[in-house]
Short mmCIF file of C-alpha atoms and ligand atoms in Angstrom, two decimals:
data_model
loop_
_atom_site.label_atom_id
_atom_site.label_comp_id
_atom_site.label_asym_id
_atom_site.label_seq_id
_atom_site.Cartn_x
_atom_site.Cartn_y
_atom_site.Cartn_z
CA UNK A 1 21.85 79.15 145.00
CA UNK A 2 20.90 77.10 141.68
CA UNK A 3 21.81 73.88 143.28
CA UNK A 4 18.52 72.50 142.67
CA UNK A 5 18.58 73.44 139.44
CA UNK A 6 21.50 72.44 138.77
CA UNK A 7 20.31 69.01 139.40
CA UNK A 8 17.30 69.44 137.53
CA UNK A 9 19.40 70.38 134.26
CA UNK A 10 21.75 67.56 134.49
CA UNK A 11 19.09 65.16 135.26
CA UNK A 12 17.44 66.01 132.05
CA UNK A 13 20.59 65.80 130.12
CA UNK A 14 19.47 62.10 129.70
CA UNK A 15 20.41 58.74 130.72
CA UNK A 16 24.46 59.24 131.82
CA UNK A 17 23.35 62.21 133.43
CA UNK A 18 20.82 59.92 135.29
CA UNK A 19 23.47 57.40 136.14
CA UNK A 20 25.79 60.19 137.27
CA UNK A 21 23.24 61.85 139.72
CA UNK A 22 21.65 58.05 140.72
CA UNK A 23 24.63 56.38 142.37
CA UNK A 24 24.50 58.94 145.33
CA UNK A 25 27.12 58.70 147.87
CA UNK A 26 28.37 55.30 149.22
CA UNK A 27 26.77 54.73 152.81
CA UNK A 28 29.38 55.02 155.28
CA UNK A 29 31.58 52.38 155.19
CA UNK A 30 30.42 50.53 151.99
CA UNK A 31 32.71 48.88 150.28
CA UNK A 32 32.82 50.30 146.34
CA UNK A 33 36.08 49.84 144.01
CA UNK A 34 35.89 54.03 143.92
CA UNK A 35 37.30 54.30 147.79
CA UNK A 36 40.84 52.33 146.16
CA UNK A 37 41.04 53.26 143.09
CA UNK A 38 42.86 56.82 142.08
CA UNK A 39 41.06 59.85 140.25
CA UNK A 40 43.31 59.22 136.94
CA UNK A 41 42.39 55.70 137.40
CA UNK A 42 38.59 56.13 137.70
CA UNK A 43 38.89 59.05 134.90
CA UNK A 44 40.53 56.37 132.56
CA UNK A 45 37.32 55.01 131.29
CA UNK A 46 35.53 58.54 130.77
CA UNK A 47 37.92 59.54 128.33
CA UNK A 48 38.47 62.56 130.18
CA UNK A 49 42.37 63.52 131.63
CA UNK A 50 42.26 64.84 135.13
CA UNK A 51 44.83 67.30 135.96
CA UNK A 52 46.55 69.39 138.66
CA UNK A 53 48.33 72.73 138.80
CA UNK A 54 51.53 71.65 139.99
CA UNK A 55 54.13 73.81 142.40
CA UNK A 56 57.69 72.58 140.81
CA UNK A 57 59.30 73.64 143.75
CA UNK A 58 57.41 71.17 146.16
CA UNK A 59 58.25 67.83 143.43
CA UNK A 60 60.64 66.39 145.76
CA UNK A 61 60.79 68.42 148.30
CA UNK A 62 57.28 67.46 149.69
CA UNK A 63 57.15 63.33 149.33
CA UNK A 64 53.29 63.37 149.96
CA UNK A 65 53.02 66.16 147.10
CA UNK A 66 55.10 64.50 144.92
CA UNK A 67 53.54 61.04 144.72
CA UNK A 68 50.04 62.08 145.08
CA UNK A 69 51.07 64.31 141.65
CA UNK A 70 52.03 61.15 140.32
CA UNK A 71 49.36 58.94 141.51
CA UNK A 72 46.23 60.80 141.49
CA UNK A 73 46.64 62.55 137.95
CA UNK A 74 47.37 62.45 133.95
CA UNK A 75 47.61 65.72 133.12
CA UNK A 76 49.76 68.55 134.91
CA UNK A 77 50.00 72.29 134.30
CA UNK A 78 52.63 74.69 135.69
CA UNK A 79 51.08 76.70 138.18
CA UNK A 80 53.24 79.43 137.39
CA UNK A 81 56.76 78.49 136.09
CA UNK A 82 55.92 78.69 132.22
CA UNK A 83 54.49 82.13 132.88
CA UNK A 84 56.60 84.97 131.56
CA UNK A 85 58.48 86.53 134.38
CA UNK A 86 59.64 83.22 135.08
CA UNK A 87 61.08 82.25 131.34
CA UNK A 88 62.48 85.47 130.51
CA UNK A 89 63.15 87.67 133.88
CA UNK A 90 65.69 89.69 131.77
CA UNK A 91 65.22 90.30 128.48
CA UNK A 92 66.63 87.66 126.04
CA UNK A 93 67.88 85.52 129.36
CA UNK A 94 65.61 82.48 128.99
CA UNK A 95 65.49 80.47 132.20
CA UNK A 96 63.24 77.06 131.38
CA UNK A 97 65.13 75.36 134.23
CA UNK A 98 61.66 74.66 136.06
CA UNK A 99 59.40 74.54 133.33
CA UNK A 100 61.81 71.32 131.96
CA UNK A 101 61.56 69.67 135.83
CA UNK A 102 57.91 69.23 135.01
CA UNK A 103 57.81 67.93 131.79
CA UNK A 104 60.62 65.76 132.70
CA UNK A 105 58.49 64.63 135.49
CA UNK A 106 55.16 64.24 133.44
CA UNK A 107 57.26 62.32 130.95
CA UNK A 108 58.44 59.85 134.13
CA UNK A 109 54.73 59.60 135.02
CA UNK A 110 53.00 59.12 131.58
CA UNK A 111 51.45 62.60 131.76
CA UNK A 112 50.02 64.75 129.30
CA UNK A 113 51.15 68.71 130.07
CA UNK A 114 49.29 71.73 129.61
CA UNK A 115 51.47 74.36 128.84
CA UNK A 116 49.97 77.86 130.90
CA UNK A 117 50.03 80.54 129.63
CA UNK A 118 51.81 82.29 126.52
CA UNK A 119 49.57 85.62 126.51
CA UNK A 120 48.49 87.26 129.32
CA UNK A 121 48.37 91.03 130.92
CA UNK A 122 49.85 89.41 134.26
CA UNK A 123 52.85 88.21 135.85
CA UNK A 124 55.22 89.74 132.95
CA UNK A 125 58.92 90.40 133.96
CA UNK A 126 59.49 94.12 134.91
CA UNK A 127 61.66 94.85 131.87
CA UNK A 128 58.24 94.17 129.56
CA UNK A 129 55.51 95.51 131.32
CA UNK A 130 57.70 98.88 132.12
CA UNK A 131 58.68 98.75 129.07
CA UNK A 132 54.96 98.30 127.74
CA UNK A 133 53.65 100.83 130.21
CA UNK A 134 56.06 103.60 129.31
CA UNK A 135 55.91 103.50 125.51
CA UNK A 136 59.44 102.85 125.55
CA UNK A 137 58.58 99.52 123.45
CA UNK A 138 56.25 100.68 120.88
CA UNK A 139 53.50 98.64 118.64
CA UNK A 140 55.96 97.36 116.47
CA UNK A 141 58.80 95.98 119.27
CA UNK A 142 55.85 94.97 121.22
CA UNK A 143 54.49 92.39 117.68
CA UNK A 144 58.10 91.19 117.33
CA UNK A 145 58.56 90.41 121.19
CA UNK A 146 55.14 88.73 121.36
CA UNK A 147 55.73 86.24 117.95
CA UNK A 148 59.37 85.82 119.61
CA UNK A 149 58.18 84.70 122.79
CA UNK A 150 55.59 82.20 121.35
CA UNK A 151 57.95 81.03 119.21
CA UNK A 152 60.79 80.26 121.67
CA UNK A 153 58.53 79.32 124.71
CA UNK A 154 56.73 76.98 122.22
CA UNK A 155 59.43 75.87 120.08
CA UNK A 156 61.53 74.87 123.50
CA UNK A 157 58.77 72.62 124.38
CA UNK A 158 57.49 71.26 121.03
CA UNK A 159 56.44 67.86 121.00
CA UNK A 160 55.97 67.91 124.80
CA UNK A 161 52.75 70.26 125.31
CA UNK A 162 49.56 68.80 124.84
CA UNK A 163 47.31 71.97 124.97
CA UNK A 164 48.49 75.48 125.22
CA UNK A 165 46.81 78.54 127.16
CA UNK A 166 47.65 80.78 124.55
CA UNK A 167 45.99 83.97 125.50
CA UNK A 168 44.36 84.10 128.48
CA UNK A 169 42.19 86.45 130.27
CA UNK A 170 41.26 89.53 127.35
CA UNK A 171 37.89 90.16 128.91
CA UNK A 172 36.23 91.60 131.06
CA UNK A 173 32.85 90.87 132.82
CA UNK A 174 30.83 93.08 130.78
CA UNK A 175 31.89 91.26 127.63
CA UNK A 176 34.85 94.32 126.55
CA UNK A 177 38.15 93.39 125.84
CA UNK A 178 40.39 93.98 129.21
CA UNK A 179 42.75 96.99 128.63
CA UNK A 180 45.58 94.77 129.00
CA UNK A 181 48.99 95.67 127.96
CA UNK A 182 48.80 93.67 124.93
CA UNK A 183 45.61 95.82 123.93
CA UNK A 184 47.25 98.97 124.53
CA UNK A 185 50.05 98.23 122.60
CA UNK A 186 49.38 96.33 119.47
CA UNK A 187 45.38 96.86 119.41
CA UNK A 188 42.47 93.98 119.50
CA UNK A 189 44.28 92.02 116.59
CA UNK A 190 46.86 90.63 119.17
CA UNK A 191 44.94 88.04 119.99
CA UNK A 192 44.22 86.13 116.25
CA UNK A 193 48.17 87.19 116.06
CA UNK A 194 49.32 85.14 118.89
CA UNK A 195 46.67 82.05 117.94
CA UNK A 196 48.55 82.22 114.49
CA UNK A 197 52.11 82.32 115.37
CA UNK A 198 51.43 79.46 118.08
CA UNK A 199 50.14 77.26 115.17
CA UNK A 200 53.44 77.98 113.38
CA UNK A 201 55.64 76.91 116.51
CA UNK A 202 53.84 73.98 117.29
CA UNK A 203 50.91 72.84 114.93
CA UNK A 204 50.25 69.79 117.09
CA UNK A 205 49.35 70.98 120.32
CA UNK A 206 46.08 72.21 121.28
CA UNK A 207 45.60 76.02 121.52
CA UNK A 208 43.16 77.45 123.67
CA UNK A 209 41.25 80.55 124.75
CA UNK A 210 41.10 80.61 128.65
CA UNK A 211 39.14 82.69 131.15
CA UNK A 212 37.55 82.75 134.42
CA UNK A 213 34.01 83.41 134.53
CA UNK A 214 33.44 82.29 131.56
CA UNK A 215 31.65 78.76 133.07
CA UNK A 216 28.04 79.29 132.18
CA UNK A 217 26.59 81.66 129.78
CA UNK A 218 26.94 85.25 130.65
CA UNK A 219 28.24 88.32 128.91
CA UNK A 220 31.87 87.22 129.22
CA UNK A 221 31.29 84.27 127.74
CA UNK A 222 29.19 85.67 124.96
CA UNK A 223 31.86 87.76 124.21
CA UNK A 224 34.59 85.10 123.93
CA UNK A 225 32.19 82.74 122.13
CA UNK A 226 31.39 86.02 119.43
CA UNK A 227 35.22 86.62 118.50
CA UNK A 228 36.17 83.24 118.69
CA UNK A 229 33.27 82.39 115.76
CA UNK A 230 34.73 85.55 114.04
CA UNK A 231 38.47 84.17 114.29
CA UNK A 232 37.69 80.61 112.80
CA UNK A 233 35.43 81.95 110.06
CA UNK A 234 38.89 83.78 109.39
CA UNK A 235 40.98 80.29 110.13
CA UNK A 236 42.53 81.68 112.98
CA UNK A 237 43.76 77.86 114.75
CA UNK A 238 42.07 78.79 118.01
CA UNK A 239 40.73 74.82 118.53
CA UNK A 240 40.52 75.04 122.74
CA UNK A 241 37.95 76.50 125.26
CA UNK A 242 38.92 76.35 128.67
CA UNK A 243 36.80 77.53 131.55
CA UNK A 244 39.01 78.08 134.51
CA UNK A 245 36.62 77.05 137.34
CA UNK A 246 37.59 79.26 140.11
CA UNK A 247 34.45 79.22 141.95
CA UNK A 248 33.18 80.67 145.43
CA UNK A 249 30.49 79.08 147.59
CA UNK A 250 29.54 82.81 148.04
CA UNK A 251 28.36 83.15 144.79
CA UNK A 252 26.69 79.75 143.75
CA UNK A 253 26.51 78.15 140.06
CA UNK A 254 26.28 78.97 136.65
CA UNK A 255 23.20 76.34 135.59
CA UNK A 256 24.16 76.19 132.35
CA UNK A 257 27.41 75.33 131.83
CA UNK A 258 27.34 72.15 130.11
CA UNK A 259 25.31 74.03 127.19
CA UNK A 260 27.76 77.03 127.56
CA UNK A 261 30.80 74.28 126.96
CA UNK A 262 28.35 72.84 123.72
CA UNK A 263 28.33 76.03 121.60
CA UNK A 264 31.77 76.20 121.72
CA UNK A 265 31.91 72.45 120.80
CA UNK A 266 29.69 73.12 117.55
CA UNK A 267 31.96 75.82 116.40
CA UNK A 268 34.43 73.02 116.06
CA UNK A 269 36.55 73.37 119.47
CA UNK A 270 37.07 71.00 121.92
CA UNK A 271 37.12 72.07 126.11
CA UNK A 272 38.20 72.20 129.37
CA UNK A 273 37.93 72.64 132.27
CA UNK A 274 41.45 74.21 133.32
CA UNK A 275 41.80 75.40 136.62
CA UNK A 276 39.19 74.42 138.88
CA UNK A 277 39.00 75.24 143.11
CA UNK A 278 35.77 76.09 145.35
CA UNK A 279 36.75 78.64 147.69
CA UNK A 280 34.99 79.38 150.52
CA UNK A 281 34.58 82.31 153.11
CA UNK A 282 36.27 81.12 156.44
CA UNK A 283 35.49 79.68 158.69
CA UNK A 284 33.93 77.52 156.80
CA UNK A 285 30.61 75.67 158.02
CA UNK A 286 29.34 72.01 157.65
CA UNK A 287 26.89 73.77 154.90
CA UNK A 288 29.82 75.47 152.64
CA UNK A 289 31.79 72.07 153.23
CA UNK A 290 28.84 70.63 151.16
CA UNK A 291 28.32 73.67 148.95
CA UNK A 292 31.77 73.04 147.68
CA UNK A 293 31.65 69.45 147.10
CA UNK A 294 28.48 70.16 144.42
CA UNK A 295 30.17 72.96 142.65
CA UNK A 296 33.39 70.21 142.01
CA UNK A 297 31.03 67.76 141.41
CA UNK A 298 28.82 70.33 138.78
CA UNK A 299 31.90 71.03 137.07
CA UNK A 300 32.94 67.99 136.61
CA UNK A 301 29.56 66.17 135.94
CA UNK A 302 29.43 69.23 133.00
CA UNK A 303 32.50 68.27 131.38
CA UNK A 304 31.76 64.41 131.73
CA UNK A 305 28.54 65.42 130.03
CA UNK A 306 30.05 67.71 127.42
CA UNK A 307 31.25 65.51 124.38
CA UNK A 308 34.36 68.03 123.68
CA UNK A 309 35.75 68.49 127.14
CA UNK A 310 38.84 66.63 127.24
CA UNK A 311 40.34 67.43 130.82
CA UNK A 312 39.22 68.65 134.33
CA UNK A 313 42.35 70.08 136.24
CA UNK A 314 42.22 71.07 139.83
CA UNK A 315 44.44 74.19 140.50
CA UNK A 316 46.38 72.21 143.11
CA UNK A 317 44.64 69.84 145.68
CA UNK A 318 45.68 70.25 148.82
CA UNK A 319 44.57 73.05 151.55
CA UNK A 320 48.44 72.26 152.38
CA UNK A 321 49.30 74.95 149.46
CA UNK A 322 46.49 77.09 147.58
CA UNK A 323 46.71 80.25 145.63
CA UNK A 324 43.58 81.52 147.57
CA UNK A 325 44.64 82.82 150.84
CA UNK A 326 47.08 85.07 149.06
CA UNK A 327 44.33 86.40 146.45
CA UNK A 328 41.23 86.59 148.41
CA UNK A 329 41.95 87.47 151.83
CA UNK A 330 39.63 85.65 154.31
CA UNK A 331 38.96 82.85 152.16
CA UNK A 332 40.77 79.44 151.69
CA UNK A 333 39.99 75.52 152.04
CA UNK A 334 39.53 75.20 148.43
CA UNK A 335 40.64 72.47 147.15
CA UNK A 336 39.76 68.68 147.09
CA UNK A 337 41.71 67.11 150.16
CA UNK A 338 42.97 69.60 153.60
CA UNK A 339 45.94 70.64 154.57
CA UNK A 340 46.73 67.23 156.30
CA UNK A 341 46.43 65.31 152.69
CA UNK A 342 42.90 64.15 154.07
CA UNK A 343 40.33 64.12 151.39
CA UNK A 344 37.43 65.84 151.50
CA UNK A 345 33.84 65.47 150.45
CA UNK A 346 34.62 67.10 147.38
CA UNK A 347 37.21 64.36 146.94
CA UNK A 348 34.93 61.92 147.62
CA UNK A 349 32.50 63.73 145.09
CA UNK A 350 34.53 63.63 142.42
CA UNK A 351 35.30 59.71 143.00
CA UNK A 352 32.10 59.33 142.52
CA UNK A 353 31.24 61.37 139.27
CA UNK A 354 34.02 59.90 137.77
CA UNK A 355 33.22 55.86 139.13
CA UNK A 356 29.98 56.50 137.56
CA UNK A 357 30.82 58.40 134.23
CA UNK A 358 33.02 55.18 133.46
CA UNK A 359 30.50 54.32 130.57
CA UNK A 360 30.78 57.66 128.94
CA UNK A 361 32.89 56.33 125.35
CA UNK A 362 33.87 60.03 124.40
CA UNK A 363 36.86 60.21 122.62
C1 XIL B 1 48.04 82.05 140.08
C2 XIL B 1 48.97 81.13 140.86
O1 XIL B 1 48.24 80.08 141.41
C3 XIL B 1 49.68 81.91 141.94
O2 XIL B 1 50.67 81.11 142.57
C4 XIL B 1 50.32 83.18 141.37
O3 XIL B 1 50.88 83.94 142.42
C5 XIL B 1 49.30 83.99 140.60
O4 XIL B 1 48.70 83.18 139.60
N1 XIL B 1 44.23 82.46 136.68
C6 XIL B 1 45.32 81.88 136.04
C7 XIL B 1 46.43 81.33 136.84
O5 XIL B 1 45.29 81.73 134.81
O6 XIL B 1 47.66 81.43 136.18
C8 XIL B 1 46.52 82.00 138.21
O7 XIL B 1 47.52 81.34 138.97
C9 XIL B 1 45.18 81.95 138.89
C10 XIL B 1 44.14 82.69 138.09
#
């Protein structure tokens, strides 16, 4: 594990990073304004949104879901119901019945969305990715469907999206572009493609590049910070790096992913951090309990650091519901509070970071 340094690195970073790591945990039972205050209220002073993947279908249906989405956060993503096979699950039959419950919701709540995700090799409706697959829709069908999805998705929701996940996902880990669909079909020039039309539908929202494993500074990230420098020399609008934060305690931490976030920042782009959870191998032991808590709190402390990182989002908060258990069989608890709506110490973690970022005047 690079906890320690970790630590070390941050500590270095200068006086807010020494305020951040100073403050320690409360003792038990000591009475600080963090232990009443929510996360978007702490976060208000840091200049930095916090966010959660939301499930639509629980808004409503779940009363502790619902108002701790409303209370807790000002930024909200679809977790999936922006995502292709949901907007269009036959072709030309657009279905933004759930996607509009959300923003409707964020607008009731004075939140900012994050529209997820225009571009991406997964979850596509059947009659695409057969379609794709079997050559049946060729290089050119496959440009005009990609423009006309941006466009509609985009134009739909214009004026409501904050930041868009335009593509996400086109690597892999050894720095390659991943032979997605998109690849296949229209070659590596789908990418600057999409980043263009998405200016045209909707020149005020924020359009990012997202990945996983792209938090500290590896090949992946290399590779994503390479064509991204290549695009904007060409003035391809990509203006957004978001790290998506899915971490293990398995694996431990990047130590360099405030630095990792800053190169992207000097080629002009701001960041995120866009989908973050700490998963860990169950059962899970009083030692991965804590584990977890520092890779939240390193994630978060990294964007608080990082001048250009303009939201944290947790990909959901509750134990109650987590992608996890479905995608990495044996492995769960990731998120901030359990499945009772009891936070956690990476709940109270975060509290912290964010109580003691409050001086932090970034944006
Ligand atoms: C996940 C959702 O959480 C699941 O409900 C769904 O079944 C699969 O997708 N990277 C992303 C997200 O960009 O869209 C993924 O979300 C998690 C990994």
């Amino acid at each position: 594990m690079s906890l320690r340094r970790t630590c070390l690195s941050l500590v270095t970073a200068g006086a807010v990073a020494s305020a951040l790591l100073a403050g320690g945990a409360p003792a038990a039972g000591a009475a600080t304004d963090s232990g009443t205050k929510t996360l978007k209220q702490l976060a208000k002073p840091t200049g930095v949104r916090v966010g959660t993947a939301v499930d639509t279908s629980l808004l409503g249906t779940d009363a502790t879901y619902t108002s701790a989405v409303a209370a807790q956060f000002n930024t909200v993503t679809p977790e999936n119901v922006m995502k292709w096979e949901v907007v269009e699950p036959e072709r030309g039959k657009l279905d933004f019945t759930q996607a509009d419950k959300l923003v409707a919701f964020a607008k009731a709540h004075n939140q900012k969305v994050r529209g997820h995700t225009l571009v991406w090799h997964s979850q596509l409706p059947a009659w695409l990715s057969d379609g794709l697959a079997d050559g049946t829709i060729g290089k050119a069908e496959a440009k005009r469907i990609l423009k006309q999805h941006i466009a509609t998705e985009m134009g739909h929701f214009k004026g409501d999206i904050w930041a868009w996940d335009v593509v996400n996902e086109a690597f892999n880990e050894d720095g390659t572009l991943r032979d997605s669909p998109w690849l296949r079909a229209i070659g590596p020039d789908y990418i600057a493609d999409a980043f263009r039309w998405a200016h045209k539908a909707d020149p005020k929202a924020i359009l990012f590049y997202n990945d996983y494993n792209t938090e500290g500074i590896n090949a992946k990230s290399d590779a994503a910070y390479k064509l991204i420098k290549e695009l904007r020399s060409e003035n391809v609008p990509v203006e957004g790096f978001g790290v998506q934060g899915h971490l293990s305690t398995d694996y431990g931490l990047p130590n360099d992913m405030q630095a990792n976030l800053h190169r992207f920042a000097k080629l002009g782009l701001k960041t995120a951090v866009t989908e973050a959870d700490v998963r860990i191998t169950l059962p899970a032991n009083p030692a991965e309990v804590q584990a977890q808590s520092n890779g939240y709190s390193y994630m978060l402390q990294s964007c608080l650091l990082e001048h250009s990182c303009i939201s944290f989002t947790f990909w959901g908060f509750t134990d109650k519901y987590s992608w996890v258990p479905n995608t990495f069989p044996g492995e769960g608890q990731a998120n901030i509070y359990d499945e009772n709506y009891q936070p956690k110490p990476a709940y109270e973690a975060v509290q912290r970071d964010l109580q003691l970022a409050k001086g932090i005047k970034k944006h």
